[in-house]
Amino acid sequence: MAHTEETIVALATPNGAGAIGVIRLSGPDAITIAQKVWKGKDLTRQASHTLHFGRIVDGELELDDVVASLFVAPRSYTRENVVEISCHGSNYIIESIIKLLIKNGARAAKAGEFTLRAFLNGQLDLSQAEAVADLIASNSKASQQVALQQLRGGFSNQLQQLREQLVQFASLIELELDFAEEDVEFANRDQLKRLTHEITRVIGNLIQSFELGNAIKNGVNTVIAGRPNAGKSTLLNALLNEERAIVSHIPGTTRDTIEEVLNIQGINFRLIDTAGIREATDTIEQIGVQRTMEKISQSALLIYVYDAEQITVEELNSDLESLQKPGVTMLVVANKADLLSAEQLLALPHTDKAIIISAKEKQHIDELKSKIYQAAIKEQLSGHETLVTNIRHLEALQKTEEALIRVLNGIDTVTSDFLSMDIKQALHYLGEITGAVTTDDLLDNIFSKFCIGK
Ligand SMILES: Nc1nc2c(ncn2[C@@H]2O[C@H](COP(=O)(O)OP(=O)(O)OP(=O)(O)O)[C@@H](O)[C@H]2O)c(=O)[nH]1
Ligand SMILES: [Mg+2]
């Protein structure tokens, strides 16, 4: 799939006019190709990690004054020769320079091809290469931190070590197959059991961390629901500090769902304001209520809002009971506190998941925000040093776990050849995460999602 004898070129900065554009060349001929279009010091004779001011020329035609950064193999991102040309950020100049470099022997890079080469040349393992894409796409402090941790090695180091130990056992058991007649045991079954338990535990933790990792990477779906007129849309507006949703005293104002992103302490929460839940008065409202119920079941967090002045204890209890869904954390928000007396306020339910606010008067909104963060993130964080954020990793981890459970079930009962098969499967899926096992399809799938120039 990779033709590392070829030198590739692409714009590394975004398309469009900017102060500068950076064109990246990588491959064995990167420096000699750059030299062919270069007026200035001889680039082929300069040290790695140096900057050079010069001119890009097409024969007699001068294209631009630029700075070339030189990285001599293997001390570069791709471990190949790399030249980065910083030119003026005009589309015309950038296109002309790239065309010129292609005319002189480079080829246009495909999406993710620089990072693919970094992987193929052993600079990064596969999960680290994927972290590069996540880092580029990160849009909050938390998602950036998780991607950075993965880029630094994160859990793939840990998995790699466990995998190596398992490889040892696999080869010992293979050896047993060669001596099948003699009925010998080279692989200590108790040790194998301990190791398999340990790997299963680590993998189980990683699998569990996905829910939170995914929330940090992609945002937490958070539904605001309750009876009509409870003040849900007013609350959405208060949280966003913006008049986003229509508010009125007429019950049934919100009919379709409204989604907006709110960042709390570096995490993106996708707030979803919904139609008030009641026996609908017409078809459109009925669809709206249905949609509310669907959104609740797809969410991680439910902010249940009620009108503290109007609702009866029976109504409140019946709402709480009917809206509680497995896997959905519920915060109970008593609204319109500004209309209540001190006595009435005291009578409201007080728990750590209950909070009293006035959406209209913007009272206790910050307190609600920190409860939202706490319920969705903080309470889940403990015990997970590393988080899985990638669905491909999750699937490979789940398949590894299944294979390991087969190993555990079989250790005392099945013959070496079956045991060996199950261990090999576990090794295979573990290897898919770090890239010890890859196929062209897998690599294509991963790197085609990158941007060109990365
Ligand atoms: N006094 C007081 N009024 C509020 C408060 N929050 C909302 N209201 C009023 O309650 C009425 C309903 O508010 P909305 O935000 O439209 O209620 P909703 O839950 O979105 O209602 P639907 O969309 O119809 O389901 C409006 O007249 C708001 O001004 C509050 O904290 N205090
Ligand atoms: Mg509304």
Short mmCIF file of C-alpha atoms and ligand atoms in Angstrom, two decimals:
data_model
loop_
_atom_site.label_atom_id
_atom_site.label_comp_id
_atom_site.label_asym_id
_atom_site.label_seq_id
_atom_site.Cartn_x
_atom_site.Cartn_y
_atom_site.Cartn_z
CA MET A 1 0.00 0.00 0.00
CA ALA A 2 2.77 2.45 0.85
CA HIS A 3 5.42 3.30 -1.67
CA THR A 4 8.04 4.76 0.55
CA GLU A 5 10.44 5.10 -2.36
CA GLU A 6 8.19 7.89 -3.57
CA THR A 7 8.44 11.44 -2.29
CA ILE A 8 5.10 12.97 -1.42
CA VAL A 9 3.99 16.57 -1.16
CA ALA A 10 0.98 18.40 0.29
CA LEU A 11 -0.08 21.61 1.91
CA ALA A 12 0.09 21.07 5.68
CA THR A 13 -1.80 24.22 6.67
CA PRO A 14 -5.53 24.83 5.93
CA ASN A 15 -6.69 25.79 2.45
CA GLY A 16 -7.42 29.46 1.88
CA ALA A 17 -5.42 32.65 2.18
CA GLY A 18 -3.34 33.05 5.35
CA ALA A 19 -0.18 34.81 6.47
CA ILE A 20 1.86 31.76 5.57
CA GLY A 21 1.25 28.35 4.06
CA VAL A 22 3.42 25.34 4.90
CA ILE A 23 4.10 22.82 2.16
CA ARG A 24 5.47 19.51 3.34
CA LEU A 25 7.65 17.16 1.31
CA SER A 26 8.58 13.72 2.60
CA GLY A 27 10.51 10.85 1.07
CA PRO A 28 14.01 9.85 0.02
CA ASP A 29 14.21 12.64 -2.59
CA ALA A 30 12.58 15.39 -0.55
CA ILE A 31 15.76 17.42 -0.22
CA THR A 32 17.02 16.92 -3.78
CA ILE A 33 13.62 17.80 -5.25
CA ALA A 34 13.45 20.95 -3.13
CA GLN A 35 16.99 21.82 -4.24
CA LYS A 36 15.90 21.67 -7.92
CA VAL A 37 13.51 24.58 -7.43
CA TRP A 38 15.61 26.44 -4.87
CA LYS A 39 17.79 29.52 -5.10
CA GLY A 40 19.94 29.91 -2.00
CA LYS A 41 22.35 27.76 -0.02
CA ASP A 42 22.72 24.15 -1.26
CA LEU A 43 20.04 22.34 0.74
CA THR A 44 21.58 18.94 0.13
CA ARG A 45 24.61 19.96 2.18
CA GLN A 46 22.85 21.40 5.23
CA ALA A 47 22.45 19.81 8.64
CA SER A 48 19.17 18.41 9.94
CA HIS A 49 16.90 20.70 11.97
CA THR A 50 18.05 23.90 10.29
CA LEU A 51 16.09 26.75 8.67
CA HIS A 52 17.07 28.39 5.39
CA PHE A 53 15.85 31.53 3.72
CA GLY A 54 15.72 31.35 -0.06
CA ARG A 55 13.65 31.63 -3.20
CA ILE A 56 11.47 29.15 -5.06
CA VAL A 57 12.10 29.42 -8.80
CA ASP A 58 10.65 27.75 -11.87
CA GLY A 59 13.53 28.22 -14.29
CA GLU A 60 13.68 31.98 -14.79
CA LEU A 61 10.35 32.60 -13.07
CA GLU A 62 10.56 33.59 -9.40
CA LEU A 63 7.63 32.26 -7.37
CA ASP A 64 8.16 33.34 -3.77
CA ASP A 65 10.62 34.12 -0.98
CA VAL A 66 10.32 31.28 1.52
CA VAL A 67 11.85 29.58 4.55
CA ALA A 68 12.74 25.91 4.22
CA SER A 69 12.95 23.71 7.34
CA LEU A 70 15.14 20.66 6.92
CA PHE A 71 14.69 17.34 8.69
CA VAL A 72 17.15 14.67 7.62
CA ALA A 73 16.07 11.01 7.94
CA PRO A 74 15.48 9.45 10.38
CA ARG A 75 15.04 12.52 12.56
CA SER A 76 11.66 13.61 11.24
CA TYR A 77 7.95 12.98 11.77
CA THR A 78 7.91 10.32 9.03
CA ARG A 79 11.51 9.15 9.67
CA GLU A 80 12.16 10.09 6.02
CA ASN A 81 13.83 13.18 4.64
CA VAL A 82 11.39 16.03 5.17
CA VAL A 83 11.43 19.59 3.87
CA GLU A 84 8.79 22.05 5.01
CA ILE A 85 8.52 25.14 2.87
CA SER A 86 6.88 28.13 4.54
CA CYS A 87 5.69 30.43 1.77
CA HIS A 88 3.32 33.37 1.63
CA GLY A 89 -0.20 32.08 2.15
CA SER A 90 -1.75 32.83 -1.23
CA ASN A 91 -3.65 30.03 -2.92
CA TYR A 92 -1.95 30.87 -6.18
CA ILE A 93 1.57 30.70 -4.73
CA ILE A 94 0.85 27.50 -2.82
CA GLU A 95 -0.64 25.76 -5.84
CA SER A 96 2.20 26.90 -8.08
CA ILE A 97 4.87 25.61 -5.69
CA ILE A 98 3.11 22.25 -5.23
CA LYS A 99 2.72 21.86 -9.01
CA LEU A 100 6.38 22.72 -9.46
CA LEU A 101 7.47 20.14 -6.90
CA ILE A 102 5.30 17.52 -8.60
CA LYS A 103 6.86 18.42 -11.96
CA ASN A 104 10.23 17.81 -10.36
CA GLY A 105 9.47 14.33 -9.11
CA ALA A 106 7.19 14.48 -6.08
CA ARG A 107 3.68 13.05 -6.00
CA ALA A 108 0.59 14.51 -4.32
CA ALA A 109 0.12 12.94 -0.88
CA LYS A 110 -3.06 11.09 -0.02
CA ALA A 111 -5.07 11.78 3.12
CA GLY A 112 -3.07 10.80 6.19
CA GLU A 113 -0.13 9.58 4.15
CA PHE A 114 2.53 11.38 6.18
CA THR A 115 1.22 9.82 9.37
CA LEU A 116 0.84 6.45 7.63
CA ARG A 117 4.54 6.61 6.81
CA ALA A 118 5.35 7.58 10.40
CA PHE A 119 3.51 4.39 11.42
CA LEU A 120 5.06 2.15 8.75
CA ASN A 121 8.52 3.43 9.64
CA GLY A 122 7.99 2.70 13.33
CA GLN A 123 7.77 6.26 14.56
CA LEU A 124 4.27 5.76 16.01
CA ASP A 125 2.16 2.74 16.80
CA LEU A 126 -1.30 2.57 15.33
CA SER A 127 -3.19 3.94 18.31
CA GLN A 128 -0.71 6.82 18.50
CA ALA A 129 -1.24 7.57 14.82
CA GLU A 130 -4.97 7.65 15.44
CA ALA A 131 -4.37 10.00 18.36
CA VAL A 132 -2.81 12.45 15.91
CA ALA A 133 -6.15 12.66 14.09
CA ASP A 134 -7.97 13.05 17.40
CA LEU A 135 -5.61 15.79 18.47
CA ILE A 136 -6.27 17.71 15.28
CA ALA A 137 -10.01 17.28 15.75
CA SER A 138 -10.02 18.08 19.47
CA ASN A 139 -12.24 21.00 20.35
CA SER A 140 -12.10 21.11 24.12
CA LYS A 141 -9.43 20.92 26.78
CA ALA A 142 -10.60 17.48 27.83
CA SER A 143 -10.61 15.96 24.34
CA GLN A 144 -7.19 17.45 23.66
CA GLN A 145 -5.82 15.96 26.90
CA VAL A 146 -7.18 12.49 26.16
CA ALA A 147 -5.75 12.57 22.62
CA LEU A 148 -2.40 13.80 23.89
CA GLN A 149 -2.21 11.02 26.42
CA GLN A 150 -2.91 8.47 23.71
CA LEU A 151 -0.29 10.06 21.48
CA ARG A 152 2.26 9.70 24.28
CA GLY A 153 1.66 5.96 24.35
CA GLY A 154 -1.33 5.79 26.68
CA PHE A 155 -2.72 2.31 27.01
CA SER A 156 -1.00 0.85 23.99
CA ASN A 157 2.28 0.55 25.96
CA GLN A 158 0.48 -1.35 28.65
CA LEU A 159 -1.26 -3.63 26.14
CA GLN A 160 1.98 -4.22 24.29
CA GLN A 161 3.66 -5.53 27.44
CA LEU A 162 0.81 -7.84 28.28
CA ARG A 163 0.70 -9.03 24.70
CA GLU A 164 4.39 -9.94 24.80
CA GLN A 165 3.87 -12.06 27.90
CA LEU A 166 1.00 -13.83 26.22
CA VAL A 167 3.15 -14.43 23.13
CA GLN A 168 5.58 -16.33 25.36
CA PHE A 169 2.83 -18.65 26.50
CA ALA A 170 1.60 -19.09 22.98
CA SER A 171 5.02 -20.30 21.89
CA LEU A 172 5.36 -22.65 24.85
CA ILE A 173 2.01 -24.18 24.00
CA GLU A 174 3.04 -24.46 20.35
CA LEU A 175 6.02 -26.41 21.59
CA GLU A 176 3.70 -28.79 23.41
CA LEU A 177 2.01 -29.51 20.10
CA ASP A 178 5.33 -30.73 18.73
CA PHE A 179 5.58 -33.19 21.60
CA ALA A 180 1.94 -34.19 21.53
CA GLU A 181 2.80 -37.90 21.80
CA GLU A 182 4.67 -37.42 25.06
CA ASP A 183 1.93 -35.49 26.87
CA VAL A 184 4.22 -32.81 28.34
CA GLU A 185 3.26 -29.38 29.65
CA PHE A 186 5.76 -26.60 28.97
CA ALA A 187 3.34 -23.80 29.72
CA ASN A 188 2.50 -23.62 33.41
CA ARG A 189 -1.30 -23.58 33.47
CA ASP A 190 -1.51 -21.68 36.77
CA GLN A 191 0.73 -18.92 35.49
CA LEU A 192 -1.20 -18.77 32.26
CA LYS A 193 -4.41 -18.47 34.25
CA ARG A 194 -3.01 -15.61 36.33
CA LEU A 195 -1.78 -13.75 33.28
CA THR A 196 -5.06 -14.24 31.44
CA HIS A 197 -6.97 -12.97 34.47
CA GLU A 198 -4.71 -9.93 34.65
CA ILE A 199 -5.12 -9.11 30.96
CA THR A 200 -8.88 -9.62 31.19
CA ARG A 201 -9.01 -7.20 34.12
CA VAL A 202 -7.02 -4.52 32.29
CA ILE A 203 -9.11 -4.98 29.16
CA GLY A 204 -12.36 -4.89 31.15
CA ASN A 205 -11.31 -1.55 32.66
CA LEU A 206 -10.48 -0.15 29.26
CA ILE A 207 -13.80 -1.30 27.84
CA GLN A 208 -15.60 0.35 30.73
CA SER A 209 -13.73 3.59 30.20
CA PHE A 210 -15.14 3.95 26.70
CA GLU A 211 -18.42 5.47 27.77
CA LEU A 212 -16.63 8.31 29.50
CA GLY A 213 -13.90 8.55 26.89
CA ASN A 214 -16.51 8.85 24.20
CA ALA A 215 -18.34 11.52 26.19
CA ILE A 216 -15.15 13.52 26.50
CA LYS A 217 -14.32 13.17 22.83
CA ASN A 218 -17.75 13.67 21.32
CA GLY A 219 -19.71 15.51 24.00
CA VAL A 220 -22.33 14.36 26.48
CA ASN A 221 -25.93 14.10 25.30
CA THR A 222 -27.96 15.94 27.91
CA VAL A 223 -31.74 16.12 27.66
CA ILE A 224 -33.84 18.77 29.39
CA ALA A 225 -37.29 17.28 29.91
CA GLY A 226 -40.38 17.74 32.04
CA ARG A 227 -44.02 18.80 31.87
CA PRO A 228 -45.16 21.65 29.62
CA ASN A 229 -44.48 25.11 31.05
CA ALA A 230 -42.00 23.83 33.63
CA GLY A 231 -39.45 26.30 32.26
CA LYS A 232 -37.28 23.96 30.21
CA SER A 233 -36.67 26.43 27.39
CA THR A 234 -36.05 29.21 29.90
CA LEU A 235 -33.46 26.96 31.52
CA LEU A 236 -31.80 26.19 28.18
CA ASN A 237 -31.50 29.91 27.55
CA ALA A 238 -30.15 30.55 31.03
CA LEU A 239 -27.51 27.84 30.68
CA LEU A 240 -26.44 29.17 27.29
CA ASN A 241 -26.80 32.77 28.42
CA GLU A 242 -28.59 33.46 25.16
CA GLU A 243 -32.23 33.69 24.03
CA ARG A 244 -32.01 30.55 21.95
CA ALA A 245 -35.42 28.90 22.45
CA ILE A 246 -38.87 30.48 22.36
CA VAL A 247 -40.33 30.89 25.83
CA SER A 248 -44.02 31.57 26.47
CA HIS A 249 -46.64 31.08 29.15
CA ILE A 250 -48.60 28.82 26.77
CA PRO A 251 -48.00 25.14 27.60
CA GLY A 252 -46.74 23.23 24.57
CA THR A 253 -44.54 26.02 23.19
CA THR A 254 -41.61 23.80 22.27
CA ARG A 255 -42.62 21.15 19.76
CA ASP A 256 -39.43 20.03 18.07
CA THR A 257 -36.16 19.40 19.89
CA ILE A 258 -33.56 22.17 20.02
CA GLU A 259 -29.87 21.28 20.38
CA GLU A 260 -27.03 23.54 21.46
CA VAL A 261 -23.54 22.85 22.79
CA LEU A 262 -22.52 24.12 26.22
CA ASN A 263 -18.95 23.83 27.43
CA ILE A 264 -18.55 23.18 31.14
CA GLN A 265 -14.98 22.85 32.45
CA GLY A 266 -13.66 21.72 29.10
CA ILE A 267 -16.38 19.19 28.35
CA ASN A 268 -18.96 19.73 25.62
CA PHE A 269 -22.50 18.99 26.70
CA ARG A 270 -25.06 18.71 23.91
CA LEU A 271 -28.11 20.26 25.55
CA ILE A 272 -31.39 19.13 24.06
CA ASP A 273 -34.53 21.12 24.92
CA THR A 274 -37.63 19.03 24.30
CA ALA A 275 -41.38 19.24 24.00
CA GLY A 276 -43.12 19.09 27.38
CA ILE A 277 -44.39 15.62 28.26
CA ARG A 278 -48.18 15.30 28.53
CA GLU A 279 -51.15 13.74 26.72
CA ALA A 280 -50.68 15.55 23.42
CA THR A 281 -53.48 17.77 22.11
CA ASP A 282 -52.64 17.30 18.41
CA THR A 283 -50.56 15.11 16.11
CA ILE A 284 -47.59 17.46 15.91
CA GLU A 285 -47.34 17.69 19.66
CA GLN A 286 -47.69 13.93 19.86
CA ILE A 287 -44.70 13.50 17.57
CA GLY A 288 -42.82 16.02 19.71
CA VAL A 289 -43.52 14.03 22.88
CA GLN A 290 -42.44 10.80 21.18
CA ARG A 291 -39.23 12.49 20.15
CA THR A 292 -38.64 13.61 23.73
CA MET A 293 -38.87 10.03 24.94
CA GLU A 294 -36.46 8.85 22.25
CA LYS A 295 -33.96 11.57 23.14
CA ILE A 296 -34.11 10.63 26.81
CA SER A 297 -33.25 7.01 26.09
CA GLN A 298 -30.30 8.05 23.89
CA SER A 299 -28.83 10.35 26.51
CA ALA A 300 -26.25 10.00 29.22
CA LEU A 301 -27.78 12.71 31.35
CA LEU A 302 -31.37 13.79 31.95
CA ILE A 303 -32.17 17.15 33.51
CA TYR A 304 -35.70 16.74 34.74
CA VAL A 305 -37.29 20.16 35.33
CA TYR A 306 -40.52 20.78 37.23
CA ASP A 307 -42.53 23.82 38.17
CA ALA A 308 -42.05 23.82 41.95
CA GLU A 309 -45.08 26.04 42.46
CA GLN A 310 -47.54 23.97 40.45
CA ILE A 311 -46.63 20.32 40.66
CA THR A 312 -48.15 17.97 43.24
CA VAL A 313 -46.11 15.38 45.13
CA GLU A 314 -47.96 12.60 43.29
CA GLU A 315 -47.23 14.10 39.90
CA LEU A 316 -43.57 14.58 40.80
CA ASN A 317 -43.17 11.01 42.02
CA SER A 318 -44.90 9.57 39.00
CA ASP A 319 -42.65 11.61 36.66
CA LEU A 320 -39.50 10.52 38.48
CA GLU A 321 -40.55 6.92 38.28
CA SER A 322 -41.54 6.92 34.62
CA LEU A 323 -38.47 8.87 33.41
CA GLN A 324 -35.81 6.88 35.23
CA LYS A 325 -34.00 4.83 32.58
CA PRO A 326 -31.10 2.45 33.08
CA GLY A 327 -27.81 4.06 32.06
CA VAL A 328 -29.22 7.58 32.21
CA THR A 329 -28.21 9.74 35.17
CA MET A 330 -31.03 12.02 36.29
CA LEU A 331 -30.73 15.46 37.88
CA VAL A 332 -33.94 16.74 39.43
CA VAL A 333 -34.39 20.48 39.05
CA ALA A 334 -37.09 22.39 40.94
CA ASN A 335 -37.72 25.56 38.93
CA LYS A 336 -39.47 28.86 39.64
CA ALA A 337 -38.00 29.10 43.14
CA ASP A 338 -38.57 32.87 42.91
CA LEU A 339 -42.32 32.23 43.28
CA LEU A 340 -42.00 30.17 46.46
CA SER A 341 -41.96 31.15 50.13
CA ALA A 342 -39.11 30.08 52.38
CA GLU A 343 -41.38 27.45 53.89
CA GLN A 344 -42.34 26.00 50.51
CA LEU A 345 -38.67 25.89 49.54
CA LEU A 346 -37.82 23.87 52.64
CA ALA A 347 -40.51 21.34 51.79
CA LEU A 348 -38.92 20.50 48.41
CA PRO A 349 -36.91 17.27 48.11
CA HIS A 350 -33.20 17.68 48.98
CA THR A 351 -30.70 15.14 47.68
CA ASP A 352 -27.33 15.42 45.99
CA LYS A 353 -29.01 14.95 42.63
CA ALA A 354 -31.72 17.55 43.39
CA ILE A 355 -31.31 21.26 42.94
CA ILE A 356 -33.55 24.32 43.28
CA ILE A 357 -33.24 27.15 40.77
CA SER A 358 -35.00 30.01 39.12
CA ALA A 359 -34.34 29.81 35.39
CA LYS A 360 -36.03 33.13 34.76
CA GLU A 361 -34.09 35.00 37.44
CA LYS A 362 -30.90 33.02 36.65
CA GLN A 363 -30.55 31.86 40.25
CA HIS A 364 -28.28 28.85 41.02
CA ILE A 365 -27.46 28.28 37.35
CA ASP A 366 -23.73 27.93 38.08
CA GLU A 367 -24.49 25.46 40.81
CA LEU A 368 -26.53 23.44 38.32
CA LYS A 369 -23.64 23.55 35.84
CA SER A 370 -21.24 22.09 38.35
CA LYS A 371 -23.77 19.36 39.22
CA ILE A 372 -24.05 18.55 35.52
CA TYR A 373 -20.29 18.24 35.24
CA GLN A 374 -20.06 16.22 38.41
CA ALA A 375 -22.78 13.77 37.45
CA ALA A 376 -21.53 13.17 33.91
CA ILE A 377 -17.77 13.28 34.33
CA LYS A 378 -16.33 13.57 37.80
CA GLU A 379 -18.17 10.68 39.38
CA GLN A 380 -17.16 8.46 36.48
CA LEU A 381 -13.52 9.51 36.26
CA SER A 382 -12.18 7.76 39.35
CA GLY A 383 -10.37 4.55 38.64
CA HIS A 384 -9.68 5.23 34.96
CA GLU A 385 -6.19 6.53 34.31
CA THR A 386 -6.49 5.82 30.62
CA LEU A 387 -9.59 6.25 28.54
CA VAL A 388 -10.57 4.51 25.33
CA THR A 389 -12.17 6.96 22.94
CA ASN A 390 -11.93 5.11 19.69
CA ILE A 391 -14.71 2.78 18.53
CA ARG A 392 -12.23 0.62 16.61
CA HIS A 393 -10.24 0.06 19.80
CA LEU A 394 -13.41 -0.72 21.70
CA GLU A 395 -14.38 -3.41 19.19
CA ALA A 396 -10.91 -4.96 19.24
CA LEU A 397 -10.92 -4.92 23.05
CA GLN A 398 -14.30 -6.61 23.17
CA LYS A 399 -13.14 -9.32 20.78
CA THR A 400 -9.95 -9.78 22.83
CA GLU A 401 -12.05 -10.15 25.96
CA GLU A 402 -14.22 -12.82 24.34
CA ALA A 403 -11.15 -14.78 23.25
CA LEU A 404 -9.57 -14.47 26.71
CA ILE A 405 -12.71 -15.78 28.34
CA ARG A 406 -12.54 -18.78 26.00
CA VAL A 407 -8.92 -19.27 27.08
CA LEU A 408 -9.88 -19.14 30.76
CA ASN A 409 -12.73 -21.58 30.28
CA GLY A 410 -10.50 -23.95 28.37
CA ILE A 411 -7.23 -23.92 30.36
CA ASP A 412 -8.09 -26.95 32.48
CA THR A 413 -10.25 -28.79 30.02
CA VAL A 414 -9.24 -28.42 26.37
CA THR A 415 -6.21 -29.78 24.60
CA SER A 416 -3.20 -27.65 23.77
CA ASP A 417 -4.21 -27.14 20.15
CA PHE A 418 -7.55 -25.56 21.05
CA LEU A 419 -5.97 -23.48 23.78
CA SER A 420 -3.35 -22.29 21.35
CA MET A 421 -6.05 -21.22 18.90
CA ASP A 422 -7.88 -19.10 21.46
CA ILE A 423 -4.66 -17.46 22.63
CA LYS A 424 -3.76 -16.66 19.04
CA GLN A 425 -7.12 -15.00 18.53
CA ALA A 426 -6.64 -12.87 21.63
CA LEU A 427 -3.17 -11.92 20.39
CA HIS A 428 -4.57 -11.05 17.00
CA TYR A 429 -7.15 -8.59 18.35
CA LEU A 430 -4.72 -7.09 20.86
CA GLY A 431 -2.29 -6.58 18.00
CA GLU A 432 -4.92 -4.80 15.96
CA ILE A 433 -5.01 -2.01 18.52
CA THR A 434 -1.32 -1.26 18.55
CA GLY A 435 -0.76 -2.14 14.91
CA ALA A 436 1.31 -5.27 15.57
CA VAL A 437 -1.29 -6.93 13.33
CA THR A 438 -2.59 -4.91 10.39
CA THR A 439 -4.19 -5.36 7.00
CA ASP A 440 -4.25 -2.92 4.11
CA ASP A 441 -7.99 -2.49 4.56
CA LEU A 442 -7.57 -1.58 8.19
CA LEU A 443 -4.86 0.98 7.43
CA ASP A 444 -6.83 2.41 4.52
CA ASN A 445 -9.84 2.78 6.74
CA ILE A 446 -7.92 4.60 9.45
CA PHE A 447 -5.78 6.91 7.38
CA SER A 448 -8.35 7.89 4.78
CA LYS A 449 -10.15 9.75 7.58
CA PHE A 450 -7.17 12.04 8.08
CA CYS A 451 -6.83 15.35 6.32
CA ILE A 452 -4.46 15.70 3.38
CA GLY A 453 -1.12 17.02 4.55
CA LYS A 454 -1.15 15.15 7.87
N1 LIG B 1 -41.45 33.10 37.78
C1 LIG B 1 -40.79 32.28 36.99
N2 LIG B 1 -41.28 32.00 35.76
C2 LIG B 1 -40.59 31.16 34.98
C3 LIG B 1 -39.36 30.59 35.38
N3 LIG B 1 -38.90 29.81 34.37
C4 LIG B 1 -39.82 29.89 33.38
N4 LIG B 1 -40.82 30.70 33.74
C5 LIG B 1 -42.01 31.05 32.94
O1 LIG B 1 -42.75 29.87 32.69
C6 LIG B 1 -43.36 29.94 31.39
C7 LIG B 1 -42.96 28.72 30.58
O2 LIG B 1 -41.58 28.77 30.31
P1 LIG B 1 -40.91 27.92 29.14
O3 LIG B 1 -39.46 28.05 29.30
O4 LIG B 1 -41.50 28.27 27.84
O5 LIG B 1 -41.39 26.48 29.58
P2 LIG B 1 -41.16 25.11 28.81
O6 LIG B 1 -40.96 24.07 29.87
O7 LIG B 1 -40.13 25.23 27.78
O8 LIG B 1 -42.59 24.85 28.18
P3 LIG B 1 -43.02 24.02 26.87
O9 LIG B 1 -42.05 24.32 25.79
O10 LIG B 1 -44.36 24.51 26.58
O11 LIG B 1 -43.00 22.59 27.27
C8 LIG B 1 -42.88 31.24 30.78
O12 LIG B 1 -43.90 32.21 30.97
C9 LIG B 1 -41.65 31.57 31.58
O13 LIG B 1 -41.37 32.96 31.65
C10 LIG B 1 -38.86 30.92 36.68
O14 LIG B 1 -37.80 30.49 37.10
N5 LIG B 1 -39.61 31.76 37.43
MG MG B 2 -40.16 24.97 25.81
#
